[in-house]
XYZ file of C-alpha atoms in Angstrom:
299
model
C 88.974 105.990 122.966
C 85.324 104.251 122.624
C 83.236 102.565 126.147
C 84.173 99.182 127.537
C 81.040 98.868 126.979
C 80.945 98.255 123.181
C 81.100 95.450 121.030
C 83.236 95.709 118.165
C 83.389 92.552 115.519
C 86.655 91.447 113.322
C 85.094 89.343 110.413
C 88.911 88.432 109.314
C 91.723 88.047 112.021
C 95.521 88.308 109.167
C 97.760 90.799 109.109
C 95.462 94.044 109.480
C 93.120 92.861 111.615
C 96.199 91.968 114.362
C 97.899 95.678 113.766
C 94.610 97.539 114.268
C 94.135 95.765 117.579
C 97.611 96.350 118.622
C 97.445 99.408 117.860
C 94.467 100.064 120.278
C 96.294 99.020 122.496
C 99.257 100.704 122.691
C 96.586 103.892 122.883
C 94.720 102.844 125.449
C 95.529 103.968 128.767
C 92.803 102.593 130.504
C 92.026 98.566 130.399
C 88.840 99.084 131.662
C 87.760 101.454 128.769
C 88.842 98.482 126.435
C 86.480 97.623 123.580
C 84.597 93.945 123.561
C 86.699 92.528 120.719
C 84.952 89.473 118.791
C 86.309 87.863 115.776
C 85.767 85.566 113.585
C 87.794 83.642 110.940
C 87.033 81.308 108.220
C 90.513 79.617 109.228
C 88.838 78.596 112.358
C 86.658 75.803 110.638
C 89.827 74.151 109.121
C 91.068 72.010 112.302
C 94.328 72.316 111.125
C 94.811 75.762 111.266
C 91.973 75.863 114.413
C 94.738 75.867 117.141
C 96.654 78.730 116.147
C 94.288 81.142 114.988
C 92.651 80.573 118.704
C 96.257 81.575 119.963
C 96.587 84.418 118.059
C 93.148 85.262 119.243
C 94.662 85.136 122.905
C 97.547 86.766 122.301
C 96.226 89.913 121.534
C 93.461 89.853 124.308
C 90.128 88.831 121.413
C 87.571 86.419 121.725
C 87.366 84.033 118.879
C 84.327 82.569 118.039
C 83.830 80.061 115.720
C 80.509 81.239 113.694
C 80.309 84.203 112.197
C 77.105 85.088 113.837
C 78.833 84.482 117.175
C 80.857 87.792 116.172
C 78.540 89.519 115.530
C 76.594 89.008 118.176
C 75.902 92.269 119.615
C 77.859 94.628 118.060
C 77.940 98.555 117.626
C 80.266 97.847 114.660
C 82.123 94.896 112.369
C 85.583 95.622 111.069
C 85.186 93.264 108.014
C 89.453 92.102 106.600
C 89.378 89.419 105.058
C 90.600 88.639 101.043
C 89.044 90.847 98.499
C 88.105 87.377 96.762
C 85.628 86.780 99.844
C 84.002 90.302 100.420
C 80.753 90.119 98.749
C 80.591 86.745 100.308
C 81.730 88.054 103.723
C 78.609 90.143 103.637
C 76.677 88.184 102.218
C 76.685 86.103 105.410
C 77.101 88.568 107.969
C 73.393 89.661 106.384
C 71.602 86.300 107.983
C 72.817 87.300 111.870
C 74.076 91.375 111.188
C 71.995 93.445 114.094
C 70.583 96.718 112.284
C 72.286 99.762 112.856
C 75.527 98.164 112.725
C 78.152 99.642 110.988
C 79.761 97.775 108.374
C 83.484 98.633 107.727
C 84.581 97.217 104.638
C 88.150 97.469 104.778
C 89.236 95.138 102.278
C 91.235 96.210 98.786
C 87.930 95.682 95.909
C 86.141 97.725 93.013
C 83.937 99.745 93.654
C 81.244 97.598 92.398
C 82.339 94.918 94.524
C 81.593 97.233 97.515
C 78.236 98.808 96.043
C 77.432 95.148 95.946
C 77.896 94.545 99.700
C 76.211 97.449 100.630
C 73.317 96.511 99.354
C 73.626 93.231 100.863
C 74.469 94.371 104.228
C 71.813 97.817 103.835
C 68.813 95.222 102.793
C 69.679 93.568 106.143
C 69.535 96.508 108.436
C 73.341 97.698 108.614
C 74.951 100.726 107.987
C 77.943 100.418 104.966
C 81.117 102.165 105.442
C 83.353 101.742 101.703
C 86.764 102.121 104.006
C 90.084 101.978 101.738
C 93.251 101.516 103.545
C 96.207 103.255 101.860
C 99.136 102.378 102.512
C 101.206 98.526 104.468
C 99.546 98.165 107.714
C 103.074 98.013 109.135
C 104.617 99.783 110.891
C 101.812 102.485 111.493
C 99.182 99.490 112.458
C 96.085 101.958 113.392
C 97.329 104.964 112.046
C 97.787 103.925 109.077
C 96.140 106.154 106.538
C 92.949 105.888 105.743
C 89.717 106.913 103.395
C 86.226 106.678 104.027
C 83.466 106.989 102.036
C 79.480 106.732 102.040
C 76.218 108.362 102.065
C 76.953 111.438 104.242
C 75.480 110.139 108.207
C 77.218 106.199 107.526
C 80.406 107.768 106.477
C 80.648 110.551 109.607
C 79.575 107.493 111.743
C 82.142 105.221 111.035
C 84.854 108.069 110.556
C 83.909 108.914 113.825
C 83.682 105.718 115.158
C 87.693 105.096 113.950
C 88.410 108.042 115.413
C 87.296 106.964 118.825
C 90.017 104.208 118.205
C 92.487 105.881 117.937
C 92.403 105.955 113.861
C 93.058 108.565 111.226
C 90.170 108.662 108.581
C 89.379 111.376 105.878
C 86.633 111.389 104.028
C 86.756 110.441 100.348
C 83.000 110.941 99.247
C 79.073 111.059 99.433
C 79.121 107.302 97.220
C 79.778 103.710 98.403
C 83.040 102.997 95.952
C 84.855 106.310 95.971
C 86.970 105.341 98.899
C 87.745 102.152 96.948
C 87.928 103.790 93.578
C 91.273 105.543 94.642
C 92.576 102.697 96.822
C 92.248 100.511 93.347
C 93.606 102.910 91.113
C 96.809 103.064 92.838
C 97.391 99.934 93.142
C 97.734 99.969 89.298
C 101.344 102.080 90.146
C 102.321 100.097 93.311
C 101.738 96.563 92.842
C 102.076 96.937 88.476
C 105.626 98.052 90.159
C 106.558 94.877 92.132
C 105.600 93.009 89.042
C 107.672 95.380 86.855
C 110.425 94.489 89.641
C 110.138 90.691 89.400
C 110.089 90.236 85.832
C 113.079 92.116 85.268
C 115.187 91.746 88.146
C 114.456 88.040 87.838
C 115.196 87.692 84.186
C 118.961 90.113 85.166
C 119.641 87.569 88.256
C 118.904 84.693 85.941
C 121.598 85.404 83.895
C 124.334 87.079 85.613
C 123.410 91.233 85.227
C 120.845 92.123 87.861
C 124.129 94.356 89.302
C 124.593 96.169 86.663
C 120.984 96.571 85.643
C 120.530 97.938 89.195
C 123.787 100.348 88.797
C 121.657 101.638 85.740
C 118.500 102.350 87.252
C 120.306 103.867 90.150
C 122.462 105.689 88.040
C 118.843 106.781 85.803
C 117.233 107.962 89.272
C 119.333 108.551 92.173
C 116.578 109.489 94.525
C 114.991 105.726 95.163
C 117.631 103.411 96.041
C 117.003 100.413 94.008
C 118.537 97.590 95.481
C 116.670 97.937 98.665
C 113.478 98.861 96.554
C 114.032 95.969 94.387
C 114.218 93.720 97.821
C 111.304 95.662 99.449
C 108.888 94.373 96.542
C 110.185 91.028 96.310
C 109.296 90.326 99.643
C 106.227 91.883 99.335
C 104.995 89.278 96.727
C 106.228 86.785 98.174
C 104.485 87.054 101.587
C 101.207 88.613 100.068
C 100.999 87.877 96.552
C 97.934 85.274 97.238
C 96.301 88.287 98.400
C 97.326 91.040 96.221
C 96.442 89.270 93.341
C 93.145 89.152 94.079
C 92.941 92.813 94.869
C 94.676 93.230 91.402
C 91.892 91.227 90.048
C 88.762 93.703 91.541
C 91.931 96.786 89.934
C 90.706 94.944 87.163
C 87.350 95.247 87.061
C 87.921 98.376 88.631
C 89.250 99.486 85.225
C 87.445 96.916 82.646
C 84.024 98.917 84.326
C 85.563 101.994 83.058
C 86.074 101.231 79.346
C 89.457 101.698 79.190
C 92.439 98.449 78.363
C 93.649 96.910 81.761
C 96.597 94.276 80.399
C 98.630 95.294 82.735
C 96.585 95.113 86.369
C 95.680 91.881 84.411
C 99.113 90.954 83.891
C 100.271 92.454 88.068
C 97.597 89.942 89.029
C 99.367 86.982 86.840
C 102.668 87.441 88.898
C 101.748 88.283 92.196
C 99.500 85.005 91.616
C 103.435 83.339 90.122
C 105.624 84.683 92.633
C 103.183 83.271 95.676
C 102.825 80.241 94.368
C 106.271 79.279 94.513
C 106.000 79.080 97.734
C 109.850 80.653 98.954
C 110.019 82.107 101.883
C 111.511 85.631 102.210
C 113.640 84.961 104.623
C 116.631 87.990 104.966
C 116.633 91.467 103.690
C 118.618 90.268 100.317
C 117.624 90.836 97.120
C 120.089 88.319 95.898
C 119.182 85.792 98.091
C 114.941 86.107 97.139
C 115.640 86.249 93.580
C 117.882 83.149 93.801
C 114.476 81.032 95.922
C 111.528 82.273 93.859
C 114.170 81.318 90.399
C 114.312 77.997 91.278
C 110.713 76.918 92.146
C 109.326 79.015 88.662
């Protein structure tokens, strides 16, 4: 594990950052050799959210900072864990105070060209940019979630070494910024697209009272999938994380467009993710029918 003299900054302190920090703590055997964790989240600038954010920091033993510069001061590495649409903005802000040589681990779900732009900003400020792709939900695996890392040899290897020192399991995907994120983006066409298909299919089926028959038909066609459970899970993902997933899918739209290919499915997926999130419906208990009804009541 990394020694206790090392400072790590966490830029953004939502679900992923909290999962990583709690995971690191779970495998630490000597509290005297814990890294010095400092976090900054833009929510602390909102008086209504500052208190809950500070409580979140305290719960996990992290020093909360009211400005990004405070979190970055003296940091050996910084994990950027904001939303996809704020990743370049975060890198630009960080460039004003990042310590030369600091590893900037960009874990956001962004298009390769967005990560390349962020890398240019961080590199110009003397930082070492590492493209990191988080390849599965952070729960329940937390710090053991699969990670892909990409970048110039020395930076990618330094990033992977640091991640391993924290008990994480990175794999190097390539030597170019954007190679890890490209894998993540194109995988999301399928994963988030299936969520959007679930919403359109099952909300319509529920509205006309035939969702049980539709699910039974899907189950007969593909008995290897528990369609009832998968439907409930996909709706929960959209209800809880739809806004963030929509931002990611807009990056996917840009990724596919840059390849000169049609991106209608990704664009529609982004709109469905936004639409479900905008209802504000609570995911609640794990029953599919209840989730569908709560969304339908607000669409």
